[in-house]
Short mmCIF file of C-alpha atoms and ligand atoms in Angstrom, two decimals:
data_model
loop_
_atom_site.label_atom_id
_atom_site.label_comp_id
_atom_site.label_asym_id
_atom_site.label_seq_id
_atom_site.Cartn_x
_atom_site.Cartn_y
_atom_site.Cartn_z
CA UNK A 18 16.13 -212.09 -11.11
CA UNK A 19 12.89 -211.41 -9.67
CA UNK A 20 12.23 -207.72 -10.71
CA UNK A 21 13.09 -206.28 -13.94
CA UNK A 22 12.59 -203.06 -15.81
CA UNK A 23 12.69 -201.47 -19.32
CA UNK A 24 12.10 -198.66 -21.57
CA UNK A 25 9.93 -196.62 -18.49
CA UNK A 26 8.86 -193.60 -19.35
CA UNK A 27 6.74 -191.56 -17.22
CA UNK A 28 5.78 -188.00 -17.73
CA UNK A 29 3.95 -185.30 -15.34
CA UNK A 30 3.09 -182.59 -17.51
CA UNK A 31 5.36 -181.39 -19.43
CA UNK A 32 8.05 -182.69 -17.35
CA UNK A 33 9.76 -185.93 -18.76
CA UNK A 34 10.82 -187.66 -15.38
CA UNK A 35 12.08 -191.23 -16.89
CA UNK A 36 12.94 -191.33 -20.35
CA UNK A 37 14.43 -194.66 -20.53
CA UNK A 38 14.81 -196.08 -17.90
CA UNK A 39 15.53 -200.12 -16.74
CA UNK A 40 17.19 -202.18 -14.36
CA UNK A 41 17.08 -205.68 -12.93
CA UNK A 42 16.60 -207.07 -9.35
CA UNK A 43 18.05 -210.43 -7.87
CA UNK A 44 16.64 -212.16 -5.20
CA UNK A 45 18.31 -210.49 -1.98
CA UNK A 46 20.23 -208.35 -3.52
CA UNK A 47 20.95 -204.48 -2.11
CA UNK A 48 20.83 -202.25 -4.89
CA UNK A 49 21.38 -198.49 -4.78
CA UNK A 50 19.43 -196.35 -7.07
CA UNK A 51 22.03 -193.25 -6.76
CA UNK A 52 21.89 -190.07 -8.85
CA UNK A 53 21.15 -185.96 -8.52
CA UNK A 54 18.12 -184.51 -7.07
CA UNK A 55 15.01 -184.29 -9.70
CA UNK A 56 16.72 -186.78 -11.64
CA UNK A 57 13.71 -189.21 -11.52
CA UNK A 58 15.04 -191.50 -8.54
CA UNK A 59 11.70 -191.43 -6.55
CA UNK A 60 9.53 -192.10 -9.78
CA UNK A 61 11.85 -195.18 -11.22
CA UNK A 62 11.33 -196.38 -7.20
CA UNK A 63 7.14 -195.51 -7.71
CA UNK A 64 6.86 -197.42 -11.06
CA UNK A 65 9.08 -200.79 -10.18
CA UNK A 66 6.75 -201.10 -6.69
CA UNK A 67 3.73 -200.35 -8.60
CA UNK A 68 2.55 -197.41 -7.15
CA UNK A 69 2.62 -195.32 -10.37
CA UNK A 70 2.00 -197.30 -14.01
CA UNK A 71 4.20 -196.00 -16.36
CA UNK A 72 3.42 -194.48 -19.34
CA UNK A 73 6.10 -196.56 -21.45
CA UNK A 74 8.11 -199.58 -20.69
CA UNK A 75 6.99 -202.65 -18.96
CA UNK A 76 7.68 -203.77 -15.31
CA UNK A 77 8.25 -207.54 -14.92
CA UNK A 78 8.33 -209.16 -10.75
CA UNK A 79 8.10 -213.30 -11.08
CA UNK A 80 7.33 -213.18 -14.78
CA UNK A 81 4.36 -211.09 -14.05
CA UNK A 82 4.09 -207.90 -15.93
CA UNK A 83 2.83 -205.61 -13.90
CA UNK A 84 1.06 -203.10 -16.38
CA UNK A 85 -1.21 -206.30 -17.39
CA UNK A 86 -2.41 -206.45 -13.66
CA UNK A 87 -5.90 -204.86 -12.17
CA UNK A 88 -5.47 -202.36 -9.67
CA UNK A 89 -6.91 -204.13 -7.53
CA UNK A 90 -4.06 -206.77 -8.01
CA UNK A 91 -1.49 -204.93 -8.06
CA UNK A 92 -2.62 -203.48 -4.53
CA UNK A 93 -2.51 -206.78 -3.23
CA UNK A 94 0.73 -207.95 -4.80
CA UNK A 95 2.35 -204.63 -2.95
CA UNK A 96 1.01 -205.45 0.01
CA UNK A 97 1.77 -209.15 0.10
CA UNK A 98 4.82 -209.27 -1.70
CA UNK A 99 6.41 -205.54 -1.20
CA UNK A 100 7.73 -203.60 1.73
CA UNK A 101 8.32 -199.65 1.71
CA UNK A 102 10.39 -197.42 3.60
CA UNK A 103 10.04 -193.49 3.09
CA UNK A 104 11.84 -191.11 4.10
CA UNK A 105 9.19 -189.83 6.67
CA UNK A 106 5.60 -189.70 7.35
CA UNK A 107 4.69 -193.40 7.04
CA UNK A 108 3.38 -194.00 10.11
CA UNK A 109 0.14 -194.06 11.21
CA UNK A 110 0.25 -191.30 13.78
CA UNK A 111 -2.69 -192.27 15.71
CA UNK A 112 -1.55 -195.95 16.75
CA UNK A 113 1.60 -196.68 18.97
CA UNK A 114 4.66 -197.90 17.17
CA UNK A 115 3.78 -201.79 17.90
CA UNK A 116 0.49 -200.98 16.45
CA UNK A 117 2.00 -199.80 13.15
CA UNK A 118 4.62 -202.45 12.94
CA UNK A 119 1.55 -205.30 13.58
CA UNK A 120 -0.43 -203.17 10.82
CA UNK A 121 0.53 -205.57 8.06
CA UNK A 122 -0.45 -208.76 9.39
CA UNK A 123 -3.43 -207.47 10.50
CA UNK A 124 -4.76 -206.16 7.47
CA UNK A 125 -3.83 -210.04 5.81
CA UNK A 126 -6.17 -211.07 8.74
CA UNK A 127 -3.49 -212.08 11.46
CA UNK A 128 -5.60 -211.96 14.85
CA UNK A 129 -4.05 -209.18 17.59
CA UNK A 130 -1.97 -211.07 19.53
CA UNK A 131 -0.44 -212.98 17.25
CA UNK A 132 0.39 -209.83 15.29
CA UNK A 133 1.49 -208.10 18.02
CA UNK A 134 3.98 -210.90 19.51
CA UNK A 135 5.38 -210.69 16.25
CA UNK A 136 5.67 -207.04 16.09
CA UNK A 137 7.44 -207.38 19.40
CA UNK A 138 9.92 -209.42 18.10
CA UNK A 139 10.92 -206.78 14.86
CA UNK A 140 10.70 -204.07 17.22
CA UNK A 141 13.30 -206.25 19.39
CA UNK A 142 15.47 -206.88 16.22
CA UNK A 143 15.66 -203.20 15.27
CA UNK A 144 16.77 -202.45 18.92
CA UNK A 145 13.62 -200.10 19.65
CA UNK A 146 11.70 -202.43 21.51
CA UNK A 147 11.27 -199.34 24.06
CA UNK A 148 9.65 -197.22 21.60
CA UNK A 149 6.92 -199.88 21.21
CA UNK A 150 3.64 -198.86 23.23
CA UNK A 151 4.62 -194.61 21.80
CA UNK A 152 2.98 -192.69 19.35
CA UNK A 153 5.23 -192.13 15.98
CA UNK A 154 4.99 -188.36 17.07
CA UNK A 155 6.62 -189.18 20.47
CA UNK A 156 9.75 -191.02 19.06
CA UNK A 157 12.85 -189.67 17.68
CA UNK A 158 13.48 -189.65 13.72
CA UNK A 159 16.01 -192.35 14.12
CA UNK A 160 13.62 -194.66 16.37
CA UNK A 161 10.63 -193.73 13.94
CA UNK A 162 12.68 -195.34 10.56
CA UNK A 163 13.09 -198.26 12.65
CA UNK A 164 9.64 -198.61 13.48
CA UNK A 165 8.87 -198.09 10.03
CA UNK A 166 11.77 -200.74 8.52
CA UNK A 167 10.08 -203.31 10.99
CA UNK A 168 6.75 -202.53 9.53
CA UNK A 169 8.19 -203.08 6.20
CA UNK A 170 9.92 -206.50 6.77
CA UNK A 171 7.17 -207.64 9.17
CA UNK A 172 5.32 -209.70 6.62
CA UNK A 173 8.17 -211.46 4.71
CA UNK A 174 8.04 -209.54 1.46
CA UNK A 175 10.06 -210.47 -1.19
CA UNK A 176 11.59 -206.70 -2.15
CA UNK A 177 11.83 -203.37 0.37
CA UNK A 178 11.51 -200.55 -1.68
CA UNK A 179 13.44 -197.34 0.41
CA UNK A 180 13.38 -193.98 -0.62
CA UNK A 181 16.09 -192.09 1.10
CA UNK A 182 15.53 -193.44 4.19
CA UNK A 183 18.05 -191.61 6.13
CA UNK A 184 17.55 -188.22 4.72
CA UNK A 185 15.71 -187.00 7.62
CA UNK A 186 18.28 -188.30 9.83
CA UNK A 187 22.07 -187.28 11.13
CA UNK A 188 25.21 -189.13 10.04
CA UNK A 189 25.18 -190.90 13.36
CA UNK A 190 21.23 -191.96 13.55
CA UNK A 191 21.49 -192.41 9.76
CA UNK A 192 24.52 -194.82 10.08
CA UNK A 193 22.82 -197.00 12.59
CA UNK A 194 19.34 -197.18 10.58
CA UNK A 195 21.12 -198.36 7.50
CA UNK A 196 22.86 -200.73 9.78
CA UNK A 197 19.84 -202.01 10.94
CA UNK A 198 18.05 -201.80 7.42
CA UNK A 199 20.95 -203.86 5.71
CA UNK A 200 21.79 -206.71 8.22
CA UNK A 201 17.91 -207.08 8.71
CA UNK A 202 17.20 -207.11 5.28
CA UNK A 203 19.97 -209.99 4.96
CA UNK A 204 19.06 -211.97 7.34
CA UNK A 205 15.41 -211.86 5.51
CA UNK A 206 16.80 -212.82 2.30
CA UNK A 207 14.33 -209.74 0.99
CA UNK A 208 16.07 -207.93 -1.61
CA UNK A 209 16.08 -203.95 -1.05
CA UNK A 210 16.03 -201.59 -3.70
CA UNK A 211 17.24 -198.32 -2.00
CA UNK A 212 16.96 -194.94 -2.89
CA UNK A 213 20.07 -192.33 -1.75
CA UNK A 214 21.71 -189.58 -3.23
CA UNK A 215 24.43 -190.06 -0.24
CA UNK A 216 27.48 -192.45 -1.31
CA UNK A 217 28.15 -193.18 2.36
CA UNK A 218 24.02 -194.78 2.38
CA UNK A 219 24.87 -196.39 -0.77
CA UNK A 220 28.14 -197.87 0.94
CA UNK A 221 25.47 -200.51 2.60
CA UNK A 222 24.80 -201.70 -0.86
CA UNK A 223 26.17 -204.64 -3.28
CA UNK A 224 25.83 -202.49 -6.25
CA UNK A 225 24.48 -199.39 -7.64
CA UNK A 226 22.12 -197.89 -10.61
CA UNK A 227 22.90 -194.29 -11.44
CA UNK A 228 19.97 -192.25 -12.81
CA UNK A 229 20.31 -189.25 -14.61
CA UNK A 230 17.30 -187.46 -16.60
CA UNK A 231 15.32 -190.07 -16.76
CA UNK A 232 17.72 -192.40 -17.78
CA UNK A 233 19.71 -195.25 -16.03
CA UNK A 234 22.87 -196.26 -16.47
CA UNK A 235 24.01 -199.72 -14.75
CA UNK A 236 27.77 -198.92 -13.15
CA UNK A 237 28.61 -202.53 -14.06
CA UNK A 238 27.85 -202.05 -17.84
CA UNK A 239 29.45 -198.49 -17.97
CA UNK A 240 32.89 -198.75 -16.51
CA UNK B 2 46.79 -189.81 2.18
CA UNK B 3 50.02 -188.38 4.35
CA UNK B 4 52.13 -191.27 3.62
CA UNK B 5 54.97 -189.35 2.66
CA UNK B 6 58.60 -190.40 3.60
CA UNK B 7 58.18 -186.79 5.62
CA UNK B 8 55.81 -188.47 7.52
CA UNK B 9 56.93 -191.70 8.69
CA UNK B 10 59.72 -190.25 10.16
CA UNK B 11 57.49 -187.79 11.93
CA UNK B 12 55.45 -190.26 13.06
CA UNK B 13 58.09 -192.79 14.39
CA UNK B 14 59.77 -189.66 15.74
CA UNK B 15 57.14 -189.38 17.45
CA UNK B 16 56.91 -192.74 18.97
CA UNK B 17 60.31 -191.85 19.86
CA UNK B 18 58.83 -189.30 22.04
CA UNK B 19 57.29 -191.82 24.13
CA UNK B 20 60.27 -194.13 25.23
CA UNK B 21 63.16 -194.95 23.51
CA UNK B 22 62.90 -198.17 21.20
CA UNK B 23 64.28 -200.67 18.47
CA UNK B 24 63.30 -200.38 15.06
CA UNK B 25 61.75 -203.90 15.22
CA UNK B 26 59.56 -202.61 18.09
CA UNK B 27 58.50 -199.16 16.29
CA UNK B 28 57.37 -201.35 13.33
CA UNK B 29 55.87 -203.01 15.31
CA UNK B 30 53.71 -200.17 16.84
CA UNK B 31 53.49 -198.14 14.20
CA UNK B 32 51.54 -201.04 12.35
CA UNK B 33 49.25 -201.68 15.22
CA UNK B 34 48.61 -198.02 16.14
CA UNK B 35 47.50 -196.93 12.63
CA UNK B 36 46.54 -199.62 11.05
CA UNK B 37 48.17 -198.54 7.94
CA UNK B 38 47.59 -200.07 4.52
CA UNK B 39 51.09 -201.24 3.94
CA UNK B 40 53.02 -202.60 7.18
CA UNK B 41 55.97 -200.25 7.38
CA UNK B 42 59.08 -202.39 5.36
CA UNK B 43 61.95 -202.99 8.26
CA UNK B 44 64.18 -201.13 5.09
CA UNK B 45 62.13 -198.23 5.03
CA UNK B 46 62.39 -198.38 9.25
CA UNK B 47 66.40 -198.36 9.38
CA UNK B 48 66.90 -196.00 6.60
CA UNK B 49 64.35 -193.09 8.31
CA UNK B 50 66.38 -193.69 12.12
CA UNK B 51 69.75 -192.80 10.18
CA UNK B 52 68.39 -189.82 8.79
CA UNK B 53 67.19 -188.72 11.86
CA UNK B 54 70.27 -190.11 13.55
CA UNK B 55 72.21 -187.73 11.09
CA UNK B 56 69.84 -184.86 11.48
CA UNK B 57 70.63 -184.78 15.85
CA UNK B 58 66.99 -185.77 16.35
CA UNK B 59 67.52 -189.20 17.29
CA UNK B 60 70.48 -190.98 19.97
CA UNK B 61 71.56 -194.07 19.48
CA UNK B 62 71.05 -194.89 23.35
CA UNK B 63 72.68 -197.96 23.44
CA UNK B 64 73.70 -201.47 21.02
CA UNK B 65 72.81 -204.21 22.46
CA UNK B 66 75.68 -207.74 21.72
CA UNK B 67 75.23 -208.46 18.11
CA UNK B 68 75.25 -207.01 15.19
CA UNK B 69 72.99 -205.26 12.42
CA UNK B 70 70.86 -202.10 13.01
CA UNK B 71 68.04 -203.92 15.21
CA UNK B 72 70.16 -204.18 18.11
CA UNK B 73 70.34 -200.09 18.39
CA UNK B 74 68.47 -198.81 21.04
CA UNK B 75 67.03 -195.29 19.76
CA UNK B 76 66.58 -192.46 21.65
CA UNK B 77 64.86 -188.75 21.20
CA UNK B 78 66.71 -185.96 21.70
CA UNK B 79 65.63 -181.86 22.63
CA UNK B 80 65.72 -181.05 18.80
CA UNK B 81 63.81 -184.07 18.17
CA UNK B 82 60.83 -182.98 20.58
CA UNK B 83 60.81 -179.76 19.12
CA UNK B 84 60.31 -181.11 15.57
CA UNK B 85 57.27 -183.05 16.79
CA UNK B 86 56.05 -180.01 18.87
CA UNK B 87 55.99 -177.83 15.82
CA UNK B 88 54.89 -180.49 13.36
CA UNK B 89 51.97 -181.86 15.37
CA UNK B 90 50.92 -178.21 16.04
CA UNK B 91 51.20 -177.21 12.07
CA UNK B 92 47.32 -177.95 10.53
CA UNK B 93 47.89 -180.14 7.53
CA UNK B 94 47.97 -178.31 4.14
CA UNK B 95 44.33 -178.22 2.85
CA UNK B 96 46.34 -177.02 -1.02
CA UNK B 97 46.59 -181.05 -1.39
CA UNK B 98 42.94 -180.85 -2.29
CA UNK B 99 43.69 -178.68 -5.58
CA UNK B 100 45.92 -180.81 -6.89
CA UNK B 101 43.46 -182.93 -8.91
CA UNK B 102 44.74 -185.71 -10.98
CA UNK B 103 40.94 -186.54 -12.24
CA UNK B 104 40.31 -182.48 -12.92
CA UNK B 105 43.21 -183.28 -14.86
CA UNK B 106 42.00 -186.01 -16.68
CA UNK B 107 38.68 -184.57 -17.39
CA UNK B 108 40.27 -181.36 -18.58
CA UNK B 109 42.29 -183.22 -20.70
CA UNK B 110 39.31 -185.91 -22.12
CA UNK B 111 37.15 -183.22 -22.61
CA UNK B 112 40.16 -181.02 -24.78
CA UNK B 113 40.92 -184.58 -26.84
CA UNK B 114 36.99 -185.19 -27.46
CA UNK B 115 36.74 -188.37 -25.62
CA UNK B 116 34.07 -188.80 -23.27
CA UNK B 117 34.93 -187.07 -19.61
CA UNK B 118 31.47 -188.96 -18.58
CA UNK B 119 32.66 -191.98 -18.95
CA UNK B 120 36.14 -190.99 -16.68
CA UNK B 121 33.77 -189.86 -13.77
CA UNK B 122 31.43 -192.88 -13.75
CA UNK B 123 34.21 -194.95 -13.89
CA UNK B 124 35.69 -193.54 -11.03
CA UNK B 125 32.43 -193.59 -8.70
CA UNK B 126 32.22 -197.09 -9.52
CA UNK B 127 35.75 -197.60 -8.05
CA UNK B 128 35.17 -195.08 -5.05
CA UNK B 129 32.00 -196.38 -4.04
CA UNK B 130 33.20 -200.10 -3.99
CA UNK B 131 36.33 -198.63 -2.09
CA UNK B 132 33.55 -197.20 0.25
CA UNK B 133 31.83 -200.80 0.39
CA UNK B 134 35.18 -202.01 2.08
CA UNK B 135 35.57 -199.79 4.52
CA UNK B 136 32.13 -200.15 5.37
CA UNK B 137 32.14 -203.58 5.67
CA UNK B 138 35.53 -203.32 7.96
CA UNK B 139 34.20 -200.89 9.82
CA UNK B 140 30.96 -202.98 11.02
CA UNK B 141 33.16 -205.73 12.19
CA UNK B 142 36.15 -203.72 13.88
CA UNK B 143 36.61 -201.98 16.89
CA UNK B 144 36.65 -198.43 17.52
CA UNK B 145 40.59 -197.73 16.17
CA UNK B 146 39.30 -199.32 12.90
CA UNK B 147 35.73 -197.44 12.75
CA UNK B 148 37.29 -193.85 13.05
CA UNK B 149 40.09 -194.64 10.45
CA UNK B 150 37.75 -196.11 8.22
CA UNK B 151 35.04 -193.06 8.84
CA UNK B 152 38.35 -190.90 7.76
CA UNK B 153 38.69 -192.95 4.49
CA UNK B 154 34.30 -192.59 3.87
CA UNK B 155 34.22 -188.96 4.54
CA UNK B 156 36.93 -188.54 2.02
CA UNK B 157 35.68 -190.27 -0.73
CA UNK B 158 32.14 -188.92 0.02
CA UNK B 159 33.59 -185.47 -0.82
CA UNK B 160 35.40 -186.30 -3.59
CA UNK B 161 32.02 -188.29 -4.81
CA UNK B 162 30.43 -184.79 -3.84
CA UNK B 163 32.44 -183.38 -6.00
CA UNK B 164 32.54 -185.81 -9.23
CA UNK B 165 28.50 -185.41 -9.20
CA UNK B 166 28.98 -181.67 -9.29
CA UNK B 167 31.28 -182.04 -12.10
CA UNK B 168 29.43 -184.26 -13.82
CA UNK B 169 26.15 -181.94 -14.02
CA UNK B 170 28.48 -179.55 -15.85
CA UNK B 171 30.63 -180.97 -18.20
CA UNK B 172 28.68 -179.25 -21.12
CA UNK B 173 29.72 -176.08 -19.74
CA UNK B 174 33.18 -176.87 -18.90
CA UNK B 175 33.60 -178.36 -22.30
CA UNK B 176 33.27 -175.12 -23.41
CA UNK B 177 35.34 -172.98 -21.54
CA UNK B 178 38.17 -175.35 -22.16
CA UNK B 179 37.33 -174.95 -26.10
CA UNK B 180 36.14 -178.24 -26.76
N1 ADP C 22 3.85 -185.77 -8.97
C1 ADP C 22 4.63 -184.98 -9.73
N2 ADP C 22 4.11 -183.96 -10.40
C2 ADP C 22 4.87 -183.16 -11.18
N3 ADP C 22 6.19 -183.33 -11.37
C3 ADP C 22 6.78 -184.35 -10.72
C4 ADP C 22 6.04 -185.23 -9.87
N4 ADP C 22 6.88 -186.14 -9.37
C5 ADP C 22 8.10 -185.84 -9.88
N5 ADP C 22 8.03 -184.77 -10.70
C6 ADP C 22 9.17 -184.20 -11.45
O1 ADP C 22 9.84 -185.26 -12.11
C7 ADP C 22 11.25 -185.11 -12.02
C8 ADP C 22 11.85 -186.30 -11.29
O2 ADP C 22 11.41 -186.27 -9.93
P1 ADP C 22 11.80 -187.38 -8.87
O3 ADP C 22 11.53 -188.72 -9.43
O4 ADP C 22 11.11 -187.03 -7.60
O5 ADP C 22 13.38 -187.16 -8.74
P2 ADP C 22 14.38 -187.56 -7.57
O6 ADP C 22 13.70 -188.55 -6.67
O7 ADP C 22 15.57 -188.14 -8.27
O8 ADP C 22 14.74 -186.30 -6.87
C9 ADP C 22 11.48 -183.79 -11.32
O9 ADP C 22 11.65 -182.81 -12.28
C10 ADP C 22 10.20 -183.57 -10.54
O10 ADP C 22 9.97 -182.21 -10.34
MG1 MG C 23 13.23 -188.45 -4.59
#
């Protein structure tokens, strides 16, 4: 187990959008985090990666509680030790695709080349090695989430966080991605915590976490 | 989902329709062709060609020395094209979709005051790891086995579709049913 979550709560307003909520993460596991729209899918996914802090319940990755951590750390353990895959709108639109996919080794201090050879090589392995010296705007959708799954995987993190990653996409373009997504995630040995509401995305998965108001309920405990 | 005695007979019929053949060797196709769950049983084979022998939509071409069924030789005959004609041109009856054994059940948990919930995540555990499956056999077959398995995910997507939707109102048809 190398992420684990209880209790979370997390309110905006007057809206309670976990109320409850917990799961646990093996190491290179594919877990789908599956329930209805405004159920509280995207925050869950916001407070395991650390991107929001909860206001209840603790977050746990390597025996490290998150909450305990300074921003400052916590930036750096997503960076180092997280990948993320949205659903759009993660690239940086002013550098080419290789650009964006070399982005995280360059900002751990990986010199250009280096960086970029590398980037080659994921762009290669997500068979859009052609999409390489374009813009994000210039690409397809399908060609873009592949750009952005080997920016996510491109520094060897330990857990991909994806938020509906093909729900920009068509079945067909969406099929291949999660291809992609879950045979390169395997062959990483990163675990991937993904975020659909479509069974046929959480298909790719070894097991799933349904969420509904706020709450989770583990499909292995409940049946 | 049509694996009704209606249809295997269709379906070899059909076969039929292509070249006259043993049972052993319409087994034998069938299987490949459709990749069905369970291999057609060499029983179930012999006992559809003598209905259809009976019913004029099959010959019996020829017996070959020997003896036992497998050495007949059947053939198609007018009235047996005709049956195929009409039944491949009649759309399949979309009605099989209201007859819901987990409505049912849910009806029926939510009228004894057990927990209908608990029936629906039970059975999107068991549909999505059916889903798994096919997924997984589709990545590694070839295109026969990627469109029948697509047929199987689309199907259980919708009826996934469909247990979310009743999920998110159970309170409400608790009610209506008087629970
Ligand atoms: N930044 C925010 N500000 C206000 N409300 C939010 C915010 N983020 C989420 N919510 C609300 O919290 C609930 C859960 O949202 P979310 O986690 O995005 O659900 P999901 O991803 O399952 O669709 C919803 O009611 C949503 O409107
Ligand atoms: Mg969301």
């Amino acid at each position: 187990m190398i992420l684990q979550a209880s209790r979370l709560a997390k309110s905006f307003g007057a809206t309670q959008a976990l109320r409850g909520a917990g799961l646990t993460i093996d190491a290179g596991e594919i877990v789908a985090v599956m329930g209805p729209s405004g159920s509280g899918k995207s925050t869950l996914l916001h407070c395991l990666s650390g991107i929001l802090q909860p206001d209840g319940g603790t977050v746990t990755y390597r025996g490290v509680d998150l909450g305990g951590l300074s921003d400052r750390d916590r930036s750096a353990l997503r960076r180092d030790d997280f990948g993320f895959v949205f659903q759009f709108g993660q690239l940086v639109p002013e550098l080419t695709c290789l650009e964006n996919v070399a982005l995280p080794l360059r900002l751990g201090g990986t010199g250009r080349r280096t960086a970029e050879a590398t980037a080659t090589v994921w762009l290669e392995r997500l068979e859009v090695e052609e999409a390489g010296r374009q813009q994000p705007g210039d690409v397809s959708g399908g060609q873009a989430q592949r750009v952005a799954i080997a920016r996510a995987l491109i520094h060897d993190p330990a857990i991909i966080f994806a938020d509906e990653p093909t729900g920009a996409l068509d079945t067909l373009q969406g099929e291949k991605v999660m291809q992609l997504l879950s045979s390169t995630v395997r062959g990483s040995g990163a675990a991937l915590v993904l975020v659909t509401h479509e069974p046929r995305v959480a298909a790719y998965s070894d097991r799933e976490v349904i969420v509904r108001d706020g709450r989770t309920a583990d499909a292995a405990n409940a049946a | 989902m049509y694996s009704g005695v209606m249809s295997v007979s269709r379906t070899l019929l059909g076969l039929l329709e292509v070249g006259p053949s043993h049972g052993y060797d319409l087994k034998r196709a069938h299987d490949e062709l459709f990749r069905s769950e369970r291999p057609l049983a060499y029983g179930q084979v012999y006992a559809t060609l003598a209905r259809l022998l009976r019913n004029g939509l099959v010959d019996v071409e020829g017996t070959e020395a020997g003896e036992g069924p497998e050495r007949k030789r059947y053939a198609i005959t007018d009235a047996g094209v005709t049956d195929v004609a009409a039944w491949l041109s009649t759309p399949e009856n979309p009605q099989e979709y209201l007859h819901n054994t987990l409505y049912t059940k849910v009806v029926l948990a939510l009228m004894s005051h057990r927990d209908a919930g608990q029936i629906l995540d039970a059975q999107r555990a068991v549909h999505l790891e059916s889903m798994r499956e096919f997924n997984r056999r589709k990545q590694s077959g070839d295109l026969a086995d990627q469109l029948i398995c697509d047929h199987a995910l689309f199907h259980l997507e919708a009826d996934l579709k469909w247990l979310e939707t009743t999920a998110g109102r159970l309170a409400e048809l608790g009610q209506r049913v008087g629970r």
